[in-house]
């Protein structure tokens, strides 16, 4: 399978000097490669789609089941489904009394060496032709899938057993899979040509687009209402003219789920739902980003409007060895959900077998709640005890943008406003202050926890001629700067306090007091740099970021709950002032650490910093009124 997957991702191109070059196909380059789906993922998806459909069925009733992979690649999912069907049939026949299934014109079983029961080749062929269907745009993939399935038909057979069965049944050993596994574009139908002259598309483009008419290619399936199950790992490719073409993109924009940053797997989810019959099942492995992103709300709405979501399984670990993509499994039933239906949510920390995935205890979330929510967000993170804690924090305290204001830094140049020459020569930058228009500039690397260390020493001519211009009140006075790239320990925010006038890159976020801000920016700095806020951030992000979130966004920062202070309460004012004392201490300690000359001095200062960090964390827990068990949730998180 892995060899086939890599082979299918390549194309041979003849260069101008007549050399043959093997290179990635354009769509593979765009996706970052072709990735082989691990066997345990295939088996779990098959078990929860095909397995569910086979419950309480007999082999006779199972003959009518149709299982499709609409982007079958080398056939991993179809092989998995076929193997599941073979195992299920053998188990059923043996449990039903094997001897009676060895008789008749078309026996299902025969007794092999040592008395073990086997499905006859005839039965294996019948199951394959009845139940397994696949489509792929790549003709090589189609042939590889056919070959893989035919080899599976012959698995465990010998020349002797094949000849014996051929004599009995007078039929060829291998079936013709041309009616089951087909080459075509699963997403583009013949209506692509509506209103177009056929000669407007050259032969090469027509072959590349490769339109596919589902209803004429599989008439018996659609006369019965559609496929019973759709399974697979659809391609993850953000669509662009360079890898798909203008005409195809215009067509694909007709999909109801299509919107900004359209990815092929979004369309395959809609197509999968459209292809299954009423009460049919779908199981995919896809990136998890679409569950919460703002610009995939149409996709979520389409799923909510057309299906019952049975299960979503989130992988906290990377499933594909060579791909840095966080994935999820989604299982749907094509039926409208009952009012009280709950979606099963599973989180896999490191499961690597079907049994381990099966054994994960699910949390339950109301599908109706998602359907009524703003943006139809599929929130799978705020669950269990952690979920109760996060909900409490979000409900009890105001958002950061209600008690202060936040913004990105400045982007000096952009092709929409500046010439190539201006950008190349960085015309607004200088190594010294040339006149009063110039401000000192900070880069992301200059900002860390409780410390600013300006390294490069550049100045920038500041004004409306820059691409992103901020009014001067953003760049002066008491405020907080936060590096966009987060740290990797338990205290991930890289935030510091500043009063001097600086311009800074977009790689730095700034938080400034608003007209209604009463607390000190140093008080807010202590909260942001605390362990609690690092714990909380991944749960408020629009993106399904890992708990070791790599970077911050202004939109997510604004949603963080901030403990406001009632200055009419002496007790609350005391907590506020205590935080300022601790933050002042941290600012001084980090400055001393940066200037320390000896290892011994650095060790002593780091110990004081660690102690003060713990004091700040403890104070933040008190401010947010956390119980010992809630504190334990945060402290015990890896």
Coordinates of C-alpha atoms in Angstrom, one line a residue:
X1 CA 0.0 0.0 0.0
X2 CA 2.7 2.5 1.0
X3 CA 4.7 1.7 -2.2
X4 CA 1.6 2.2 -4.3
X5 CA 0.7 5.5 -2.6
X6 CA 4.1 6.9 -3.3
X7 CA 4.1 5.6 -6.9
X8 CA 0.7 7.2 -7.5
X9 CA 1.9 10.6 -6.4
X10 CA 4.5 10.8 -9.1
X11 CA 4.5 11.7 -12.8
X12 CA 7.2 11.2 -15.4
X13 CA 8.0 14.5 -17.3
X14 CA 10.3 14.8 -20.4
X15 CA 12.5 17.9 -20.0
X16 CA 13.6 20.2 -22.8
X17 CA 16.9 18.3 -23.1
X18 CA 15.0 15.0 -23.4
X19 CA 15.7 13.7 -19.9
X20 CA 13.0 11.8 -18.1
X21 CA 12.3 13.4 -14.7
X22 CA 10.1 11.8 -12.0
X23 CA 8.4 14.5 -9.9
X24 CA 5.3 15.1 -7.7
X25 CA 2.0 15.7 -9.5
X26 CA 0.9 19.3 -9.0
X27 CA -2.0 18.4 -6.7
X28 CA 0.5 16.3 -4.6
X29 CA 2.9 19.2 -4.3
X30 CA 0.0 21.4 -3.2
X31 CA -1.0 18.9 -0.5
X32 CA 2.6 18.3 0.6
X33 CA 2.7 14.7 -0.5
X34 CA 0.7 11.5 -0.8
X35 CA 0.1 9.9 2.6
X36 CA -0.7 6.2 3.4
X37 CA -3.5 5.8 5.8
X38 CA -2.5 3.5 8.7
X39 CA -4.2 0.2 8.8
X40 CA -5.8 0.7 12.2
X41 CA -7.5 3.9 10.9
X42 CA -8.9 2.0 7.9
X43 CA -10.1 -0.9 10.1
X44 CA -11.7 1.5 12.6
X45 CA -13.6 3.4 9.9
X46 CA -14.7 0.1 8.2
X47 CA -15.8 -1.3 11.5
X48 CA -18.0 1.8 12.3
X49 CA -19.6 2.0 8.8
X50 CA -19.6 -1.4 7.1
X51 CA -19.7 -3.2 10.5
X52 CA -22.8 -1.2 11.6
X53 CA -24.6 -2.0 8.3
X54 CA -24.0 -5.7 8.7
X55 CA -25.5 -5.9 12.1
X56 CA -28.5 -8.4 12.1
X57 CA -28.0 -9.2 8.5
X58 CA -27.7 -12.5 6.7
X59 CA -25.3 -13.1 3.7
X60 CA -28.4 -12.9 1.4
X61 CA -29.3 -9.5 2.7
X62 CA -25.7 -8.4 2.7
X63 CA -25.5 -9.0 -1.1
X64 CA -27.3 -5.7 -1.6
X65 CA -24.8 -3.6 0.3
X66 CA -22.8 -1.1 -1.7
X67 CA -19.6 0.4 -0.2
X68 CA -17.8 3.2 -2.0
X69 CA -14.5 5.1 -1.7
X70 CA -14.9 8.1 -4.0
X71 CA -11.1 8.8 -3.9
X72 CA -9.8 5.3 -3.7
X73 CA -6.1 5.9 -4.5
X74 CA -4.3 2.5 -4.1
X75 CA -7.4 0.9 -2.6
X76 CA -6.5 0.8 1.1
X77 CA -10.1 1.5 2.3
X78 CA -11.7 -0.8 -0.3
X79 CA -9.3 -3.6 0.7
X80 CA -10.1 -3.0 4.3
X81 CA -13.9 -3.2 3.6
X82 CA -13.5 -6.3 1.4
X83 CA -11.4 -8.0 4.1
X84 CA -14.1 -7.2 6.7
X85 CA -16.8 -8.6 4.5
X86 CA -14.8 -11.8 3.9
X87 CA -14.2 -12.3 7.6
X88 CA -17.9 -11.5 8.4
X89 CA -19.2 -14.0 5.8
X90 CA -16.9 -16.8 6.9
X91 CA -17.8 -16.3 10.6
X92 CA -21.5 -16.2 9.7
X93 CA -21.4 -19.4 7.6
X94 CA -19.4 -21.3 10.2
X95 CA -21.7 -20.2 13.0
X96 CA -24.7 -21.2 11.0
X97 CA -23.4 -24.8 10.5
X98 CA -20.6 -24.9 7.9
X99 CA -21.5 -28.3 6.3
X100 CA -24.7 -27.1 4.7
X101 CA -22.8 -24.2 3.0
X102 CA -20.5 -26.7 1.2
X103 CA -23.3 -28.1 -0.9
X104 CA -25.3 -27.0 -4.0
X105 CA -24.3 -25.4 -7.3
X106 CA -22.5 -22.5 -5.7
X107 CA -21.2 -23.6 -2.3
X108 CA -19.8 -20.8 -0.1
X109 CA -17.4 -22.9 1.9
X110 CA -14.8 -25.6 1.4
X111 CA -12.7 -27.4 3.9
X112 CA -9.0 -26.8 3.5
X113 CA -5.9 -28.4 5.0
X114 CA -6.3 -29.4 8.6
X115 CA -10.1 -29.0 8.3
X116 CA -10.1 -25.2 8.4
X117 CA -13.0 -23.6 6.7
X118 CA -12.5 -21.2 3.7
X119 CA -14.7 -19.2 1.5
X120 CA -14.7 -20.5 -2.0
X121 CA -13.2 -18.3 -4.8
X122 CA -16.7 -18.1 -6.2
X123 CA -18.0 -16.7 -3.0
X124 CA -15.1 -14.3 -2.6
X125 CA -15.7 -13.0 -6.2
X126 CA -19.4 -12.6 -5.5
X127 CA -18.8 -10.5 -2.4
X128 CA -16.3 -8.3 -4.3
X129 CA -18.6 -7.7 -7.3
X130 CA -21.7 -7.2 -5.1
X131 CA -20.3 -4.9 -2.5
X132 CA -17.1 -3.0 -3.4
X133 CA -17.0 0.2 -5.5
X134 CA -14.4 2.8 -6.1
X135 CA -13.6 5.9 -8.2
X136 CA -10.4 7.8 -8.7
X137 CA -9.4 10.6 -11.1
X138 CA -6.0 8.8 -11.6
X139 CA -6.2 5.9 -14.1
X140 CA -3.0 4.4 -12.5
X141 CA -4.8 4.4 -9.1
X142 CA -7.7 2.6 -10.6
X143 CA -5.5 -0.1 -12.0
X144 CA -3.6 -0.5 -8.8
X145 CA -6.9 -0.8 -6.8
X146 CA -8.2 -3.4 -9.2
X147 CA -4.9 -5.4 -8.9
X148 CA -5.0 -5.2 -5.1
X149 CA -8.5 -6.5 -4.9
X150 CA -7.9 -9.3 -7.4
X151 CA -4.9 -10.4 -5.4
X152 CA -7.1 -10.4 -2.3
X153 CA -9.6 -12.7 -4.2
X154 CA -6.7 -15.2 -4.7
X155 CA -5.3 -14.9 -1.2
X156 CA -4.7 -18.3 0.5
X157 CA -5.5 -20.1 -2.7
X158 CA -3.1 -22.6 -4.4
X159 CA -3.0 -23.8 -8.0
X160 CA -4.7 -27.1 -6.8
X161 CA -7.6 -25.4 -5.0
X162 CA -8.1 -23.0 -7.9
X163 CA -8.2 -25.8 -10.5
X164 CA -10.5 -27.8 -8.4
X165 CA -13.0 -24.9 -8.1
X166 CA -12.6 -24.1 -11.8
X167 CA -13.5 -27.7 -12.7
X168 CA -16.6 -27.6 -10.4
X169 CA -18.0 -24.2 -11.4
X170 CA -16.6 -23.7 -15.0
X171 CA -15.7 -20.1 -14.5
X172 CA -12.6 -18.0 -14.7
X173 CA -10.6 -17.5 -11.5
X174 CA -10.7 -13.7 -11.6
X175 CA -13.6 -11.3 -12.1
X176 CA -13.7 -8.3 -14.3
X177 CA -13.8 -5.2 -12.0
X178 CA -14.5 -2.7 -14.7
X179 CA -18.0 -2.2 -13.5
X180 CA -17.0 -1.6 -9.9
X181 CA -13.7 0.4 -9.9
X182 CA -13.9 3.4 -12.3
X183 CA -11.8 6.3 -13.4
X184 CA -13.3 9.7 -13.2
X185 CA -13.6 13.0 -11.3
X186 CA -15.8 12.3 -8.3
X187 CA -16.5 16.0 -7.9
X188 CA -17.2 17.2 -11.5
X189 CA -20.2 15.9 -13.4
X190 CA -21.2 16.2 -17.1
X191 CA -23.0 19.5 -16.4
X192 CA -19.5 21.0 -16.3
X193 CA -19.9 21.3 -20.1
X194 CA -23.3 23.0 -19.9
X195 CA -23.0 26.3 -21.9
X196 CA -19.5 25.4 -23.1
X197 CA -18.4 24.5 -26.6
X198 CA -16.6 21.2 -26.4
X199 CA -13.7 22.5 -28.5
X200 CA -13.1 25.3 -26.0
X201 CA -11.4 22.8 -23.8
X202 CA -8.3 21.1 -25.3
X203 CA -8.1 17.4 -25.2
X204 CA -5.4 17.5 -22.4
X205 CA -7.6 19.6 -20.2
X206 CA -10.7 17.5 -20.8
X207 CA -8.7 14.4 -19.8
X208 CA -7.4 16.1 -16.7
X209 CA -10.8 17.2 -15.6
X210 CA -12.2 13.8 -16.5
X211 CA -15.9 14.4 -15.7
X212 CA -17.9 11.6 -14.1
X213 CA -21.6 10.9 -14.3
X214 CA -22.5 8.9 -11.1
X215 CA -26.0 8.0 -12.1
X216 CA -25.1 6.6 -15.6
X217 CA -22.0 4.8 -14.3
X218 CA -23.8 3.2 -11.4
X219 CA -27.5 3.1 -12.4
X220 CA -28.5 0.1 -10.3
X221 CA -27.0 1.8 -7.2
X222 CA -28.9 5.0 -7.7
X223 CA -32.1 3.2 -8.6
X224 CA -31.9 1.8 -5.1
X225 CA -31.4 5.3 -3.6
X226 CA -27.6 5.5 -3.5
X227 CA -24.6 3.8 -1.8
X228 CA -25.0 2.2 1.6
X229 CA -21.6 3.4 2.8
X230 CA -19.0 6.0 1.7
X231 CA -15.6 5.6 3.3
X232 CA -12.1 7.0 2.7
X233 CA -9.4 9.5 3.1
X234 CA -10.2 12.3 0.6
X235 CA -7.5 14.6 -0.7
X236 CA -6.5 17.6 1.4
X237 CA -5.8 20.3 -1.2
X238 CA -6.6 24.0 -0.9
X239 CA -7.8 24.8 -4.4
X240 CA -5.9 27.2 -6.6
X241 CA -5.6 27.9 -10.3
X242 CA -2.1 26.4 -10.3
X243 CA -3.3 22.9 -9.3
X244 CA -6.9 22.7 -10.5
X245 CA -7.5 25.3 -13.2
X246 CA -10.0 28.2 -13.6
X247 CA -12.8 26.2 -15.3
X248 CA -12.8 23.5 -12.6
X249 CA -12.7 26.1 -9.8
X250 CA -15.7 27.9 -11.3
X251 CA -17.6 24.7 -11.3
X252 CA -16.6 23.6 -7.8
X253 CA -17.8 26.9 -6.4
X254 CA -21.3 25.7 -7.1
X255 CA -21.0 23.3 -4.1
X256 CA -23.1 24.5 -1.2
X257 CA -20.2 24.0 1.2
X258 CA -17.8 26.1 -1.0
X259 CA -16.4 29.3 0.6
X260 CA -13.1 31.0 1.4
X261 CA -10.1 28.8 1.3
X262 CA -12.0 25.9 -0.3
X263 CA -10.3 22.6 0.2
X264 CA -11.1 19.5 -1.8
X265 CA -11.9 17.4 1.3
X266 CA -14.8 19.9 2.1
X267 CA -16.4 19.1 -1.2
X268 CA -15.8 15.3 -0.7
X269 CA -17.7 15.5 2.5
X270 CA -20.7 17.1 0.7
X271 CA -20.3 14.6 -2.2
X272 CA -20.2 11.7 0.2
X273 CA -23.4 12.7 1.9
X274 CA -25.1 13.2 -1.5
X275 CA -24.0 9.8 -2.7
X276 CA -25.4 7.7 0.2
X277 CA -28.9 6.5 0.5
X278 CA -31.3 7.4 3.3
X279 CA -29.9 5.9 6.5
X280 CA -26.6 5.2 4.7
X281 CA -23.3 5.8 6.6
X282 CA -20.2 7.8 5.9
X283 CA -16.8 7.5 7.6
X284 CA -13.8 9.7 6.6
X285 CA -10.5 10.7 8.0
X286 CA -10.0 14.5 7.4
X287 CA -8.1 17.4 8.9
X288 CA -9.7 18.7 12.1
X289 CA -9.5 22.4 11.2
X290 CA -13.0 22.7 9.7
X291 CA -14.7 21.8 13.0
X292 CA -14.2 25.3 14.3
X293 CA -13.0 27.7 11.6
X294 CA -15.2 30.7 10.7
X295 CA -14.9 30.1 7.0
X296 CA -16.1 26.5 7.1
X297 CA -19.5 27.3 8.6
X298 CA -21.3 26.3 5.4
X299 CA -19.8 22.8 5.5
X300 CA -20.9 22.4 9.2
X301 CA -24.4 23.6 8.3
X302 CA -24.6 21.2 5.4
X303 CA -23.7 18.3 7.7
X304 CA -26.2 19.4 10.3
X305 CA -29.0 19.9 7.8
X306 CA -28.5 16.5 6.1
X307 CA -27.2 14.0 8.6
X308 CA -27.0 12.6 12.1
X309 CA -23.4 12.9 13.4
X310 CA -22.7 9.6 15.1
X311 CA -19.1 10.1 16.2
X312 CA -16.2 12.5 15.9
X313 CA -12.8 11.2 17.0
X314 CA -10.0 13.8 17.4
X315 CA -6.4 12.7 17.2
X316 CA -4.2 14.7 19.6
X317 CA -1.2 12.9 18.0
X318 CA -0.1 12.9 14.3
X319 CA -1.6 10.0 12.4
X320 CA 0.4 10.4 9.2
X321 CA 4.1 10.0 9.8
X322 CA 5.3 12.3 7.1
X323 CA 2.5 14.9 7.3
X324 CA 2.2 17.7 9.9
X325 CA -1.6 17.7 9.8
X326 CA -3.9 17.1 12.8
X327 CA -6.8 14.9 11.8
X328 CA -10.2 13.6 12.9
X329 CA -12.5 10.8 12.0
X330 CA -16.2 11.7 11.4
X331 CA -19.0 9.2 11.1
X332 CA -22.4 10.3 9.8
X333 CA -25.8 8.7 9.2
X334 CA -27.9 10.2 6.4
X335 CA -31.0 10.9 8.5
X336 CA -32.2 13.9 10.4
X337 CA -31.3 13.6 14.1
X338 CA -33.7 13.3 16.9
X339 CA -34.1 16.4 19.1
X340 CA -32.2 14.8 21.9
X341 CA -29.4 13.2 19.8
X342 CA -25.9 13.3 21.3
X343 CA -22.8 13.1 19.2
X344 CA -20.1 10.8 20.6
X345 CA -16.8 12.7 21.0
X346 CA -13.6 10.7 21.4
X347 CA -10.1 12.2 22.0
X348 CA -7.2 9.9 21.1
X349 CA -4.0 10.8 22.9
X350 CA -1.9 8.0 21.5
X351 CA -4.1 5.1 20.4
X352 CA -2.6 3.0 17.7
X353 CA -5.0 0.0 17.4
X354 CA -8.7 -0.5 16.6
X355 CA -9.2 -1.8 20.1
X356 CA -7.6 1.2 21.7
X357 CA -9.7 3.5 19.7
X358 CA -12.9 1.5 20.5
X359 CA -12.1 1.6 24.2
X360 CA -11.9 5.4 24.4
X361 CA -14.7 6.6 26.6
X362 CA -16.8 9.1 24.7
X363 CA -18.1 12.4 25.9
X364 CA -21.6 13.4 24.6
X365 CA -22.5 16.7 23.0
X366 CA -25.9 17.7 21.7
X367 CA -26.0 18.0 17.9
X368 CA -29.0 20.3 18.4
X369 CA -26.8 22.7 20.4
X370 CA -24.3 22.9 17.6
X371 CA -27.2 23.5 15.1
X372 CA -28.4 26.4 17.2
X373 CA -25.0 27.9 17.9
X374 CA -23.5 30.9 16.3
X375 CA -21.4 29.8 13.3
X376 CA -22.5 26.1 13.9
X377 CA -19.2 25.5 15.6
X378 CA -18.5 21.8 16.3
X379 CA -17.0 22.3 19.7
X380 CA -15.3 19.1 20.7
X381 CA -12.7 20.5 23.2
X382 CA -14.9 21.8 26.1
X383 CA -15.9 18.4 27.5
X384 CA -15.8 16.6 30.9
X385 CA -14.2 18.2 33.9
X386 CA -12.0 20.4 31.7
X387 CA -15.0 21.5 29.9
X388 CA -16.8 22.5 33.1
X389 CA -13.8 24.5 34.2
X390 CA -13.5 26.3 30.9
X391 CA -17.2 27.0 30.7
X392 CA -17.1 28.5 34.2
X393 CA -14.2 30.8 33.3
X394 CA -15.8 31.9 30.0
X395 CA -19.1 32.6 31.7
X396 CA -17.9 34.3 34.9
X397 CA -15.4 36.9 33.5
X398 CA -15.4 39.4 30.7
X399 CA -13.5 39.0 27.5
X400 CA -10.1 40.8 27.1
X401 CA -11.5 43.1 24.5
X402 CA -14.2 44.3 26.9
X403 CA -11.7 45.4 29.5
X404 CA -8.8 46.5 27.2
X405 CA -8.0 46.6 23.5
X406 CA -5.7 44.4 21.3
X407 CA -4.1 44.7 17.9
X408 CA -1.5 43.3 15.6
X409 CA 1.7 45.2 15.0
X410 CA 2.6 46.9 11.7
X411 CA 3.4 45.4 8.3
X412 CA 5.6 48.0 6.6
X413 CA 5.4 46.8 3.0
X414 CA 2.8 45.2 0.8
X415 CA 2.6 44.8 -3.0
X416 CA -0.9 46.4 -3.0
X417 CA 0.6 49.7 -1.8
X418 CA 4.3 49.6 -2.7
X419 CA 6.5 48.9 -5.8
X420 CA 8.8 45.9 -6.0
X421 CA 11.7 48.3 -5.8
X422 CA 10.4 49.9 -2.6
X423 CA 9.9 46.5 -1.0
X424 CA 13.3 45.1 -2.1
X425 CA 15.2 48.2 -0.8
X426 CA 13.1 48.5 2.4
X427 CA 12.9 52.2 1.7
X428 CA 11.3 53.2 5.1
X429 CA 14.0 51.5 7.2
X430 CA 17.2 52.9 8.5
X431 CA 20.0 51.9 10.9
X432 CA 19.7 55.2 12.7
X433 CA 17.1 57.9 13.5
X434 CA 17.2 60.1 10.3
X435 CA 14.5 62.6 11.5
X436 CA 11.5 62.9 13.8
X437 CA 9.4 60.6 11.6
X438 CA 11.6 57.6 12.6
X439 CA 10.7 55.3 15.5
X440 CA 12.8 52.4 16.9
X441 CA 11.4 49.1 15.7
X442 CA 11.0 45.8 17.6
X443 CA 11.0 42.3 16.0
X444 CA 9.3 39.2 17.5
X445 CA 12.7 37.8 18.7
X446 CA 13.1 41.0 20.8
X447 CA 10.1 40.0 23.0
X448 CA 10.1 37.3 25.7
X449 CA 8.5 36.7 29.1
X450 CA 8.8 39.9 31.2
X451 CA 11.7 41.1 29.0
X452 CA 12.5 43.2 25.9
X453 CA 16.0 43.0 24.4
X454 CA 16.3 45.0 21.2
X455 CA 18.9 43.2 19.0
X456 CA 18.8 44.6 15.5
X457 CA 18.7 48.3 16.2
X458 CA 16.6 49.3 13.1
X459 CA 14.5 52.4 12.8
X460 CA 11.4 52.9 10.7
X461 CA 9.9 56.0 9.1
X462 CA 6.5 55.9 10.6
X463 CA 3.3 57.2 9.0
X464 CA 0.4 56.6 6.7
X465 CA 2.8 55.5 3.9
X466 CA 3.2 52.1 5.6
X467 CA 0.9 49.3 4.6
X468 CA -0.5 48.9 8.1
X469 CA -0.6 52.2 10.0
X470 CA -1.7 52.4 13.6
X471 CA -2.4 55.7 15.4
X472 CA 0.4 56.7 17.9
X473 CA -1.7 55.8 20.9
X474 CA -1.1 52.1 20.1
X475 CA 2.7 52.7 20.2
X476 CA 3.1 54.7 23.4
X477 CA 2.3 54.5 27.1
X478 CA 1.8 51.6 29.5
X479 CA 1.0 48.5 27.4
X480 CA 1.7 44.8 26.9
X481 CA 3.6 43.3 23.9
X482 CA 3.1 39.6 23.2
X483 CA 5.3 37.6 20.8
X484 CA 3.1 35.8 18.2
X485 CA 5.2 32.6 18.5
X486 CA 4.4 30.9 21.8
X487 CA 6.8 29.2 24.2
X488 CA 6.9 25.5 24.7
X489 CA 6.7 25.0 28.4
X490 CA 3.7 25.3 30.8
X491 CA 3.8 29.1 30.6
X492 CA 3.5 29.7 26.8
X493 CA 2.6 33.4 26.6
X494 CA 5.8 35.5 25.8
X495 CA 4.4 38.8 27.1
X496 CA 6.3 41.8 28.5
X497 CA 5.5 45.3 29.8
X498 CA 6.6 48.5 28.0
X499 CA 6.0 52.2 28.3
X500 CA 8.5 53.6 25.8
X501 CA 7.5 54.5 22.2
X502 CA 8.2 51.7 19.7
X503 CA 6.9 50.5 16.4
X504 CA 6.9 46.7 16.0
X505 CA 6.4 43.9 13.5
X506 CA 3.1 42.0 12.9
X507 CA 4.9 39.1 14.7
X508 CA 4.1 41.0 18.0
X509 CA 0.6 41.6 19.3
X510 CA -0.1 44.5 21.6
X511 CA -2.6 45.0 24.4
X512 CA -3.4 48.5 25.4
X513 CA -5.7 50.1 28.0
X514 CA -9.1 51.2 26.7
X515 CA -11.0 54.3 27.9
X516 CA -12.7 52.1 30.5
X517 CA -9.7 50.1 31.7
X518 CA -9.2 50.7 35.5
X519 CA -6.6 48.0 36.4
X520 CA -2.8 48.4 35.7
X521 CA -1.3 46.8 32.6
X522 CA 1.1 45.1 34.9
X523 CA -1.8 43.3 36.6
X524 CA -3.0 42.1 33.2
X525 CA 0.5 41.0 32.3
X526 CA 0.7 38.7 35.3
X527 CA -2.6 37.1 34.3
X528 CA -1.5 36.6 30.6
X529 CA 1.8 35.1 31.6
X530 CA 0.2 32.7 34.1
X531 CA -0.2 29.0 33.7
X532 CA -4.0 29.3 33.7
X533 CA -4.1 31.4 30.5
X534 CA -1.7 29.1 28.7
X535 CA -4.0 26.2 29.7
X536 CA -7.1 28.1 28.5
X537 CA -5.9 29.5 25.1
X538 CA -6.3 26.3 23.0
X539 CA -9.9 26.0 24.1
X540 CA -11.0 29.5 23.0
X541 CA -9.1 29.4 19.7
X542 CA -11.1 29.3 16.4
X543 CA -8.5 26.8 15.2
X544 CA -8.2 23.3 16.5
X545 CA -4.8 24.1 17.8
X546 CA -2.8 21.6 19.8
X547 CA -2.3 22.2 23.5
X548 CA 1.3 23.2 22.6
X549 CA -0.2 26.0 20.5
X550 CA 2.4 27.3 18.1
X551 CA 1.2 30.9 17.6
X552 CA -1.3 33.4 18.8
X553 CA -3.9 35.3 17.0
X554 CA -5.5 38.7 17.9
X555 CA -9.0 37.3 17.4
X556 CA -8.4 34.4 19.9
X557 CA -6.5 36.7 22.3
X558 CA -9.5 39.0 22.5
X559 CA -11.7 36.1 23.7
X560 CA -9.7 35.2 26.8
X561 CA -11.6 35.8 30.0
X562 CA -10.0 38.5 32.2
X563 CA -10.6 38.9 35.9
X564 CA -11.8 42.5 36.3
X565 CA -11.2 44.3 39.6
X566 CA -13.8 46.1 41.7
X567 CA -11.7 48.9 43.2
X568 CA -14.5 49.7 45.7
X569 CA -13.6 46.3 47.4
X570 CA -10.5 46.6 49.6
X571 CA -9.9 42.8 49.3
X572 CA -10.0 42.9 45.4
X573 CA -7.7 46.0 45.4
X574 CA -5.3 44.2 47.6
X575 CA -5.1 41.3 45.2
X576 CA -4.6 43.7 42.3
X577 CA -1.7 45.5 44.1
X578 CA -0.2 42.1 45.1
X579 CA -0.1 41.1 41.4
X580 CA 1.7 44.4 40.5
X581 CA 4.4 43.7 43.2
X582 CA 5.0 40.2 41.8
X583 CA 5.2 41.4 38.2
X584 CA 7.6 44.2 39.2
X585 CA 9.7 41.5 40.8
X586 CA 9.6 39.4 37.7
X587 CA 10.5 42.3 35.4
X588 CA 13.6 43.0 37.6
X589 CA 14.6 39.3 37.9
X590 CA 14.4 38.8 34.1
X591 CA 16.5 41.9 33.5
X592 CA 19.1 40.6 36.0
X593 CA 19.1 37.2 34.4
X594 CA 19.8 38.7 31.0
X595 CA 22.8 40.5 32.4
X596 CA 24.1 37.7 34.6
X597 CA 27.7 36.7 33.9
X598 CA 28.2 33.4 35.7
X599 CA 26.3 30.1 35.7
X600 CA 25.9 30.2 39.4
X601 CA 24.3 33.7 39.2
X602 CA 22.0 32.5 36.5
X603 CA 20.9 29.4 38.5
X604 CA 20.1 31.5 41.6
X605 CA 18.1 34.0 39.5
X606 CA 16.2 31.3 37.7
X607 CA 15.2 29.7 41.0
X608 CA 13.8 33.0 42.1
X609 CA 11.9 33.4 38.8
X610 CA 10.4 29.9 39.2
X611 CA 9.3 30.7 42.7
X612 CA 7.7 34.0 41.7
X613 CA 6.0 32.3 38.8
X614 CA 4.4 29.9 41.2
X615 CA 3.3 32.8 43.4
X616 CA 1.7 34.5 40.4
X617 CA -0.1 31.3 39.4
X618 CA -1.4 30.8 42.9
X619 CA -2.7 34.4 42.9
X620 CA -4.3 33.9 39.5
X621 CA -6.1 30.8 40.8
X622 CA -7.4 32.9 43.8
X623 CA -8.5 35.7 41.5
X624 CA -10.5 33.3 39.3
X625 CA -11.9 31.5 42.3
X626 CA -10.7 28.0 41.4
X627 CA -11.3 25.0 43.6
X628 CA -8.5 22.6 44.5
X629 CA -9.8 20.1 42.0
X630 CA -9.9 22.7 39.3
X631 CA -6.4 23.8 40.0
X632 CA -5.3 20.1 39.8
X633 CA -6.7 19.9 36.3
X634 CA -4.4 22.7 35.2
X635 CA -1.4 21.7 37.2
X636 CA -1.6 18.0 36.0
X637 CA -1.8 18.9 32.3
X638 CA 1.3 17.8 30.5

